[in-house]
Structure formats: C-alpha cells, structure tokens
Amino acid sequence: MTTHKSKNEAAVVKQLRSALSSPTETALAHSRARVRKWFAEAAPLIQWGEMSSPLGPLFAAVNQRGLCALDFGRRENEFLARFDPLARLEKNPKALARVLAQLREYFAGDRSSFNLLVDISQLTPFQRSVLDVACRIAPGQVWTYHRLAKELGRPRASRPVGGALARNPIPIVIPCHRVVASDGSLGGYSGGTGLDAKRWLLRLEGAL
Amino acid sequence: MALRFEELIERHHDEIFAYLWRLMEKERRDGASDAEDLVQDVFLRAYRSFAWLRPDSNPRAWLYKIATHCAYSKLRQIKDRHHKLSSLANSVEELGAASDGVISRNMEARVRSLMNSLPVRQKACVTLRYLQDLDYPEIAQLLGCSQESARSNVYQAIRRLRRLMEEEK
C-alpha cells in the first residue's frame, strides 16, 4: 500500500515538475546582475591588499575615508573576518598602492612617519582620543602608558589607555608600539606576533 | 569566518528567484518583472535585518521565510486590487474560465492551473518541498508552522493533483 502510494506520489511530483516552469538562464542572469548592482551601490566598499613584510604577511584595507585596518603575521581569513559582514570586500592592490609603498619604505628604514588619511570612526571617542595622542610620539621615542594618560588629561587612566591602544585597528601607522610600561618593560602588544613584533619595531626606529 | 552578506547573494539568489518565479506563476505575464522585483525586495529586507540573524540560524531558511512573506504580501495586494475592480474581475474570471476550458486538454496546463488555484500556503508548501527540495523541518521553520501542518498542506495539494491525473486517464 505504501509503495503504491509513494509510486503515485512520485508520478504526481514528476508531472508537477514538468508542468511548472523554471526561470530561464537569461532571466536568472538578469536578476542576479540587478541584485549585485543594488548591493554594490548599497554596501560600503572596503578594498584590501597584502604585502610581505619582515613581520610576516601584512594586510591593509581602505574605505572611502582612508586606511581603516592593518594587521600582520595573521592569515588572510583572520584579517577579513574583522570587517562588517554587510560591507563589500574587494581585493584591490591598486587602491592600496600608496599605503603599501609607504609601509615598504618604513620597513626599509627610509621612512619614519606616514602621510596617510586614516579612519578610526568605528572606535569610541575615548579610544580615538588615545590614538590621536599616540600619533604625537615621535619615532625613536617611547612614552609610558601613564604619560599618555597625563597628556590626555586623564592621569589615572593608564589601564583604560592600555585597553584603547590594544584596540588600535591600524598598528605601525598609528604607533601604539611606542607606548611602554612605567617599570621599563615593554607592556603589551596585540599586533602580529605580540611583544616580539613590538620589540622589532622599536629596534627599527632606534628606540631600543 | 562569519557569513558575509555578499556570499548570501552568490549562494542563494538563484534558488530564491526560482521559488518566487514559481509562486508568482499565475501573475506572470511577459517576462519576469514580478519575481525580479520581489527577489530584490527580499535581499533588501534581508540586508536591513542581517545584523539580527543569529550565528547558529539557517540563513537559507531565513531567506525563504522573507521570500514567502514578500510573495504573500504581493499576492494579497493583487487579490485586493482584483476585489476593488470586482465588475472587471468578474469578466476577467469568465474569460479565464473560458480559456481554462481551452487549455484543459493539455495536462501540463491543467496542473499549472490547479497549482495556481491552490491556497497560497499550500502552493508555497508544495513548491518548497518538491521544486525547491527543502525538507519538512526547514519548511516548518520558515513558514512558522508545525511539520505536521507543512506535511498536511503538501498532502492536500498532492491529493488534488493525483485526482486530476486520474481524471485525465
């Protein structure tokens, strides 16, 4: 009985599939192109590129406002996972040419500071102010977390300052590696290989 | 790595479009404009609420759910419009009945016609099960009903189609 029923049902389904049309490939392609076009216009564009560096593979990304992310010593998918899933990601080394050129000069010892537009608008006002102050530390110098907190007008905020530096989305360009602990140790560093990378950068700049 | 919205478009656009195309079969005249407009609306709505999609949820079923809502609301609009133009609609019905009589010699046309006469929910269930190849837990999830209800809707539709085929023999 069950076999008869399922046989019957299979025949009905077969008939159903043949009777109901499927969209043509042209209709599908047309609609696909229309949805992709809408998405390209609606979603914020993030263009990214990569280069090799003494600290391992280095990835950088720009949006409409400027350089918005940089990381090194990680895998590509780890870098890309940080972006808003609603954004449109596009690998475009040309869009990153200026950024990557300045980074190459920096690693070669031919550049000590960067001339780039950056976007840290995703951070809180406090985090942004910490990174703004960090940009005032000259190459070859180091400040303590306490000094940075004082410069910020929040002398008791050394720990939150450390937390804000750890969220720096653009290490190296925003030189959070130039901030060390008051006891003379390096403190922390969340970029690439951690403290080894921080030590390497400070040596490159002649601060160690 | 978290699912990106553009992957959702690349993976599921075609099947969602095909689903809407089939649900809007009766309303389609020339070309695919209804299904095209609807699929764009589906992805727009999905884009706006993507942030609320839980990481452990099924994005494919979620898109089907949005698509079903969009199609229902479009079909309801069309039905309301027909009601408002009742006198015109009556004559359209008569014309439709006459043309149905002509095409009923063709089995495929009769199956199509029967599918189009099914209640929207039954049509959605049978399309999801046998044309989009979703399983009952997925259908129940996206239509917000029990699996039994989804099975029952499919069963009713299949029974009607089977009868039609038997009459044809």
Short mmCIF file of C-alpha atoms in Angstrom, two decimals:
data_model
loop_
_atom_site.label_atom_id
_atom_site.label_comp_id
_atom_site.label_asym_id
_atom_site.label_seq_id
_atom_site.Cartn_x
_atom_site.Cartn_y
_atom_site.Cartn_z
CA MET A 1 0.00 0.00 0.00
CA THR A 2 2.79 2.38 0.99
CA THR A 3 4.73 1.51 -2.15
CA HIS A 4 1.66 2.12 -4.27
CA LYS A 5 1.07 5.43 -2.54
CA SER A 6 4.67 6.63 -2.92
CA LYS A 7 4.71 5.48 -6.55
CA ASN A 8 1.58 7.51 -7.14
CA GLU A 9 3.09 10.48 -5.37
CA ALA A 10 6.28 10.22 -7.43
CA ALA A 11 4.21 10.30 -10.61
CA VAL A 12 2.36 13.38 -9.38
CA VAL A 13 5.57 15.12 -8.43
CA LYS A 14 7.08 14.27 -11.81
CA GLN A 15 4.06 15.78 -13.52
CA LEU A 16 4.23 18.79 -11.24
CA ARG A 17 7.90 19.40 -12.02
CA SER A 18 7.34 19.16 -15.72
CA ALA A 19 4.28 21.42 -15.65
CA LEU A 20 5.74 24.23 -13.60
CA SER A 21 8.29 26.20 -15.46
CA SER A 22 11.71 27.16 -14.20
CA PRO A 23 13.14 30.57 -14.91
CA THR A 24 15.33 30.75 -17.98
CA GLU A 25 19.06 31.26 -17.58
CA THR A 26 18.61 34.73 -19.12
CA ALA A 27 16.01 35.70 -16.51
CA LEU A 28 18.24 34.37 -13.72
CA ALA A 29 21.30 36.18 -15.03
CA HIS A 30 19.35 39.43 -15.42
CA SER A 31 18.02 39.29 -11.88
CA ARG A 32 21.40 38.25 -10.46
CA ALA A 33 23.05 41.24 -12.15
CA ARG A 34 20.34 43.55 -10.80
CA VAL A 35 20.77 42.34 -7.22
CA ARG A 36 24.56 42.57 -7.47
CA LYS A 37 24.27 46.13 -8.82
CA TRP A 38 21.98 47.12 -5.97
CA PHE A 39 24.39 45.59 -3.44
CA ALA A 40 27.37 47.38 -5.00
CA GLU A 41 25.55 50.69 -4.55
CA ALA A 42 24.12 49.98 -1.09
CA ALA A 43 27.02 48.34 0.74
CA PRO A 44 30.07 50.25 1.93
CA LEU A 45 33.12 49.27 -0.07
CA ILE A 46 36.28 48.03 1.64
CA GLN A 47 39.28 47.45 -0.58
CA TRP A 48 42.18 45.46 0.71
CA GLY A 49 45.64 44.36 -0.29
CA GLU A 50 48.61 42.48 1.08
CA MET A 51 52.39 42.54 1.04
CA SER A 52 55.17 40.58 2.63
CA SER A 53 56.99 42.28 5.48
CA PRO A 54 59.75 41.41 7.96
CA LEU A 55 56.92 40.74 10.43
CA GLY A 56 55.16 38.26 8.17
CA PRO A 57 52.31 38.73 5.69
CA LEU A 58 50.84 42.21 6.11
CA PHE A 59 47.26 43.11 5.20
CA ALA A 60 45.78 46.58 4.89
CA ALA A 61 42.34 47.89 3.96
CA VAL A 62 40.90 51.26 2.95
CA ASN A 63 37.36 52.56 2.89
CA GLN A 64 36.00 55.84 1.50
CA ARG A 65 37.56 57.80 4.36
CA GLY A 66 41.02 56.29 4.35
CA LEU A 67 43.11 53.48 5.80
CA CYS A 68 40.82 51.59 8.18
CA ALA A 69 42.65 48.38 9.02
CA LEU A 70 46.14 46.95 9.10
CA ASP A 71 47.43 43.72 10.52
CA PHE A 72 50.36 41.39 10.12
CA GLY A 73 51.50 37.89 10.99
CA ARG A 74 47.97 36.53 10.59
CA ARG A 75 46.10 34.57 7.93
CA GLU A 76 44.02 36.29 5.26
CA ASN A 77 40.69 34.95 6.56
CA GLU A 78 41.51 36.13 10.08
CA PHE A 79 42.10 39.63 8.74
CA LEU A 80 38.94 39.67 6.63
CA ALA A 81 36.79 38.33 9.48
CA ARG A 82 37.09 41.65 11.29
CA PHE A 83 35.03 43.59 8.75
CA ASP A 84 31.32 44.33 8.91
CA PRO A 85 29.63 41.36 7.15
CA LEU A 86 27.35 43.84 5.36
CA ALA A 87 30.28 45.56 3.66
CA ARG A 88 31.50 44.68 0.19
CA LEU A 89 35.06 43.39 0.27
CA GLU A 90 37.22 43.77 -2.78
CA LYS A 91 40.84 42.75 -3.13
CA ASN A 92 42.34 45.69 -4.97
CA PRO A 93 46.10 46.22 -4.58
CA LYS A 94 45.89 49.38 -6.74
CA ALA A 95 43.66 51.09 -4.18
CA LEU A 96 46.28 50.26 -1.55
CA ALA A 97 49.32 51.28 -3.62
CA ARG A 98 50.08 54.43 -1.62
CA VAL A 99 49.67 52.69 1.74
CA LEU A 100 51.80 49.70 0.82
CA ALA A 101 54.51 51.88 -0.76
CA GLN A 102 54.87 53.91 2.47
CA LEU A 103 54.98 50.72 4.53
CA ARG A 104 57.73 49.29 2.32
CA GLU A 105 59.73 52.49 2.81
CA TYR A 106 59.18 52.24 6.56
CA PHE A 107 60.41 48.65 6.74
CA ALA A 108 63.44 49.57 4.62
CA GLY A 109 64.31 52.28 7.14
CA ASP A 110 63.61 55.07 4.61
CA ARG A 111 60.54 56.50 6.34
CA SER A 112 59.78 57.17 9.98
CA SER A 113 56.26 58.56 9.81
CA PHE A 114 53.29 58.19 7.50
CA ASN A 115 51.35 60.63 5.38
CA LEU A 116 48.03 58.83 5.05
CA LEU A 117 44.36 59.52 5.74
CA VAL A 118 43.08 57.11 8.37
CA ASP A 119 39.59 56.19 9.52
CA ILE A 120 39.11 55.21 13.13
CA SER A 121 35.49 56.37 13.30
CA GLN A 122 34.40 52.88 14.41
CA LEU A 123 36.08 53.43 17.78
CA THR A 124 34.65 55.18 20.84
CA PRO A 125 35.56 58.86 21.40
CA PHE A 126 37.89 57.85 24.24
CA GLN A 127 39.70 55.25 22.10
CA ARG A 128 40.03 57.78 19.28
CA SER A 129 41.49 60.41 21.60
CA VAL A 130 44.05 57.91 22.95
CA LEU A 131 45.17 57.02 19.41
CA ASP A 132 45.28 60.71 18.43
CA VAL A 133 47.67 61.39 21.30
CA ALA A 134 49.74 58.27 20.44
CA CYS A 135 50.33 59.78 16.99
CA ARG A 136 52.25 62.63 18.69
CA ILE A 137 55.01 60.28 19.91
CA ALA A 138 58.00 60.85 17.65
CA PRO A 139 59.82 57.91 16.04
CA GLY A 140 62.70 56.74 18.21
CA GLN A 141 60.89 57.79 21.40
CA VAL A 142 58.77 55.83 23.83
CA TRP A 143 56.17 57.06 26.30
CA THR A 144 54.74 55.23 29.26
CA TYR A 145 51.03 54.45 29.50
CA HIS A 146 50.97 56.86 32.43
CA ARG A 147 52.46 59.70 30.39
CA LEU A 148 49.99 59.18 27.61
CA ALA A 149 47.17 59.23 30.16
CA LYS A 150 48.52 62.51 31.55
CA GLU A 151 48.80 64.07 28.08
CA LEU A 152 45.21 63.07 27.56
CA GLY A 153 44.21 64.90 30.76
CA ARG A 154 43.27 61.64 32.46
CA PRO A 155 46.35 60.87 34.62
CA ARG A 156 44.67 57.99 36.44
CA ALA A 157 43.52 56.27 33.28
CA SER A 158 46.69 54.30 32.44
CA ARG A 159 44.82 51.00 32.30
CA PRO A 160 41.98 52.23 30.03
CA VAL A 161 44.68 53.84 27.86
CA GLY A 162 46.31 50.40 27.51
CA GLY A 163 42.92 48.94 26.58
CA ALA A 164 42.36 51.60 23.91
CA LEU A 165 45.83 51.03 22.43
CA ALA A 166 45.10 47.28 22.26
CA ARG A 167 42.13 48.11 20.00
CA ASN A 168 44.21 50.13 17.55
CA PRO A 169 42.97 48.96 14.14
CA ILE A 170 45.98 50.46 12.33
CA PRO A 171 49.15 49.45 14.18
CA ILE A 172 52.51 50.74 12.90
CA VAL A 173 50.83 53.71 11.16
CA ILE A 174 49.26 54.73 14.48
CA PRO A 175 52.35 53.97 16.58
CA CYS A 176 50.87 52.29 19.64
CA HIS A 177 54.11 50.27 19.84
CA ARG A 178 55.80 53.43 21.17
CA VAL A 179 53.96 53.13 24.49
CA VAL A 180 55.62 51.01 27.18
CA ALA A 181 55.17 50.23 30.86
CA SER A 182 56.46 52.50 33.67
CA ASP A 183 58.66 49.68 35.07
CA GLY A 184 60.73 49.65 31.90
CA SER A 185 59.15 46.53 30.43
CA LEU A 186 57.51 46.64 27.02
CA GLY A 187 53.96 46.29 28.38
CA GLY A 188 51.60 44.66 25.90
CA TYR A 189 51.13 44.48 22.15
CA SER A 190 48.29 42.89 20.26
CA GLY A 191 49.66 43.27 16.72
CA GLY A 192 51.17 40.34 14.83
CA THR A 193 53.46 38.21 16.98
CA GLY A 194 52.88 40.35 20.07
CA LEU A 195 55.83 41.59 22.09
CA ASP A 196 58.40 40.21 19.61
CA ALA A 197 56.86 42.43 16.93
CA LYS A 198 56.80 45.42 19.29
CA ARG A 199 60.49 44.91 20.13
CA TRP A 200 61.34 44.59 16.43
CA LEU A 201 59.54 47.84 15.56
CA LEU A 202 61.17 49.78 18.40
CA ARG A 203 64.60 48.50 17.31
CA LEU A 204 63.90 49.52 13.72
CA GLU A 205 63.09 53.03 14.97
CA GLY A 206 66.19 53.13 17.18
CA ALA A 207 64.24 53.33 20.43
CA LEU A 208 65.82 50.15 21.87
CA MET B 1 34.68 33.25 9.47
CA ALA B 2 31.24 34.83 9.85
CA LEU B 3 28.91 34.68 6.89
CA ARG B 4 29.13 37.78 4.70
CA PHE B 5 26.06 39.22 3.04
CA GLU B 6 27.57 39.08 -0.44
CA GLU B 7 28.04 35.31 -0.01
CA LEU B 8 24.34 35.06 0.74
CA ILE B 9 23.57 36.67 -2.62
CA GLU B 10 26.00 34.45 -4.52
CA ARG B 11 24.83 31.22 -2.87
CA HIS B 12 21.07 31.70 -2.74
CA HIS B 13 19.92 34.26 -5.30
CA ASP B 14 19.12 31.70 -7.99
CA GLU B 15 17.00 29.37 -5.87
CA ILE B 16 15.11 32.22 -4.19
CA PHE B 17 14.41 33.73 -7.61
CA ALA B 18 13.19 30.34 -8.91
CA TYR B 19 10.95 29.97 -5.85
CA LEU B 20 9.38 33.40 -6.35
CA TRP B 21 9.07 32.78 -10.07
CA ARG B 22 7.02 29.66 -9.33
CA LEU B 23 4.91 31.28 -6.63
CA MET B 24 4.09 34.19 -8.92
CA GLU B 25 3.41 31.91 -11.91
CA LYS B 26 -0.23 32.91 -12.16
CA GLU B 27 0.57 36.61 -12.09
CA ARG B 28 3.35 36.46 -14.61
CA ARG B 29 2.55 37.97 -17.94
CA ASP B 30 5.51 38.84 -20.12
CA GLY B 31 8.95 38.42 -18.65
CA ALA B 32 9.90 38.08 -15.03
CA SER B 33 9.31 41.52 -13.59
CA ASP B 34 7.31 40.39 -10.54
CA ALA B 35 9.86 37.79 -9.45
CA GLU B 36 12.71 40.20 -10.19
CA ASP B 37 11.18 43.00 -8.13
CA LEU B 38 10.38 40.58 -5.34
CA VAL B 39 13.82 39.00 -5.16
CA GLN B 40 15.37 42.44 -4.93
CA ASP B 41 12.93 43.28 -2.14
CA VAL B 42 13.88 40.02 -0.38
CA PHE B 43 17.58 40.88 -0.38
CA LEU B 44 16.87 44.46 0.67
CA ARG B 45 14.85 43.28 3.67
CA ALA B 46 17.48 40.67 4.45
CA TYR B 47 20.20 43.34 4.30
CA ARG B 48 18.33 45.52 6.78
CA SER B 49 17.86 42.74 9.29
CA PHE B 50 21.07 40.78 8.68
CA ALA B 51 22.59 42.08 11.92
CA TRP B 52 19.83 40.29 13.85
CA LEU B 53 20.42 36.93 12.19
CA ARG B 54 21.77 34.62 14.88
CA PRO B 55 25.06 32.88 14.01
CA ASP B 56 23.52 29.45 14.66
CA SER B 57 20.46 30.02 12.45
CA ASN B 58 19.98 28.71 8.94
CA PRO B 59 20.43 31.64 6.53
CA ARG B 60 18.89 29.72 3.61
CA ALA B 61 15.66 29.03 5.53
CA TRP B 62 15.69 32.64 6.72
CA LEU B 63 15.81 33.91 3.12
CA TYR B 64 12.98 31.57 2.11
CA LYS B 65 10.95 32.91 5.01
CA ILE B 66 11.44 36.51 3.86
CA ALA B 67 10.69 35.47 0.26
CA THR B 68 7.47 33.76 1.34
CA HIS B 69 6.36 36.87 3.24
CA CYS B 70 7.15 39.11 0.27
CA ALA B 71 5.24 36.84 -2.10
CA TYR B 72 2.25 36.56 0.25
CA SER B 73 2.01 40.30 0.60
CA LYS B 74 2.33 40.83 -3.17
CA LEU B 75 -0.34 38.20 -3.86
CA ARG B 76 -2.60 39.80 -1.25
CA GLN B 77 -2.17 43.19 -2.93
CA ILE B 78 -3.08 41.69 -6.27
CA LYS B 79 -6.12 39.96 -4.76
CA ASP B 80 -7.29 43.23 -3.12
CA ARG B 81 -6.87 45.05 -6.40
CA HIS B 82 -9.00 42.41 -8.09
CA HIS B 83 -11.68 42.79 -5.40
CA LYS B 84 -11.79 46.53 -5.84
CA LEU B 85 -12.34 46.09 -9.53
CA SER B 86 -14.97 43.43 -8.95
CA SER B 87 -17.07 44.01 -12.04
CA LEU B 88 -13.98 43.97 -14.20
CA ALA B 89 -12.68 40.99 -12.28
CA ASN B 90 -15.86 39.04 -12.97
CA SER B 91 -15.44 39.45 -16.64
CA VAL B 92 -11.79 38.54 -16.31
CA GLU B 93 -12.84 35.38 -14.43
CA GLU B 94 -15.23 34.48 -17.19
CA LEU B 95 -12.56 34.99 -19.75
CA GLY B 96 -10.18 32.95 -17.58
CA ALA B 97 -12.71 30.13 -17.25
CA ALA B 98 -13.22 30.09 -20.98
CA SER B 99 -9.52 29.96 -21.67
CA ASP B 100 -9.06 27.31 -18.96
CA GLY B 101 -11.58 25.22 -20.88
CA VAL B 102 -9.49 25.52 -23.97
CA ILE B 103 -6.17 24.69 -22.40
CA SER B 104 -7.52 21.91 -20.19
CA ARG B 105 -6.80 19.47 -22.98
CA ASN B 106 -3.21 19.95 -22.12
CA MET B 107 -2.33 18.09 -18.93
CA GLU B 108 0.60 20.37 -18.03
CA ALA B 109 -1.56 23.42 -18.37
CA ARG B 110 -4.16 21.80 -16.11
CA VAL B 111 -1.57 21.00 -13.46
CA ARG B 112 -0.36 24.59 -13.66
CA SER B 113 -3.86 25.89 -13.43
CA LEU B 114 -4.59 23.67 -10.43
CA MET B 115 -1.39 24.77 -8.71
CA ASN B 116 -2.39 28.37 -9.25
CA SER B 117 -5.80 27.75 -7.76
CA LEU B 118 -4.36 26.26 -4.55
CA PRO B 119 -4.43 28.38 -1.39
CA VAL B 120 -1.18 30.36 -1.21
CA ARG B 121 0.10 28.37 1.78
CA GLN B 122 -0.50 25.02 0.08
CA LYS B 123 1.19 26.27 -3.05
CA ALA B 124 4.16 27.53 -1.04
CA CYS B 125 4.46 24.21 0.82
CA VAL B 126 4.36 22.03 -2.27
CA THR B 127 6.75 24.34 -4.15
CA LEU B 128 9.21 24.36 -1.26
CA ARG B 129 9.04 20.58 -0.87
CA TYR B 130 9.13 19.33 -4.44
CA LEU B 131 10.53 22.17 -6.52
CA GLN B 132 12.95 23.78 -4.10
CA ASP B 133 13.79 20.46 -2.36
CA LEU B 134 13.55 21.74 1.21
CA ASP B 135 12.79 19.22 3.94
CA TYR B 136 9.83 19.44 6.31
CA PRO B 137 11.74 20.81 9.33
CA GLU B 138 13.01 23.65 7.12
CA ILE B 139 9.58 24.35 5.64
CA ALA B 140 8.00 24.38 9.10
CA GLN B 141 10.70 26.70 10.38
CA LEU B 142 10.40 29.22 7.60
CA LEU B 143 6.61 29.21 7.40
CA GLY B 144 6.31 29.35 11.18
CA CYS B 145 4.11 26.25 11.39
CA SER B 146 4.47 22.68 12.65
CA GLN B 147 5.99 19.94 10.49
CA GLU B 148 2.62 18.17 10.59
CA SER B 149 0.92 21.25 9.18
CA ALA B 150 3.53 21.52 6.40
CA ARG B 151 3.07 17.80 5.59
CA SER B 152 -0.67 18.19 5.62
CA ASN B 153 -0.55 21.13 3.21
CA VAL B 154 1.64 19.15 0.83
CA TYR B 155 -0.59 16.09 1.19
CA GLN B 156 -3.73 18.09 0.33
CA ALA B 157 -2.09 19.58 -2.73
CA ILE B 158 -0.73 16.24 -3.94
CA ARG B 159 -4.13 14.60 -3.43
CA ARG B 160 -5.77 17.19 -5.62
CA LEU B 161 -3.10 16.79 -8.27
CA ARG B 162 -3.43 13.00 -8.14
CA ARG B 163 -7.17 13.22 -8.64
CA LEU B 164 -6.62 15.46 -11.60
CA MET B 165 -4.25 12.93 -13.14
CA GLU B 166 -6.68 10.08 -12.54
CA GLU B 167 -9.48 12.04 -14.21
CA GLU B 168 -7.21 12.56 -17.16
CA LYS B 169 -6.64 8.79 -17.66
#
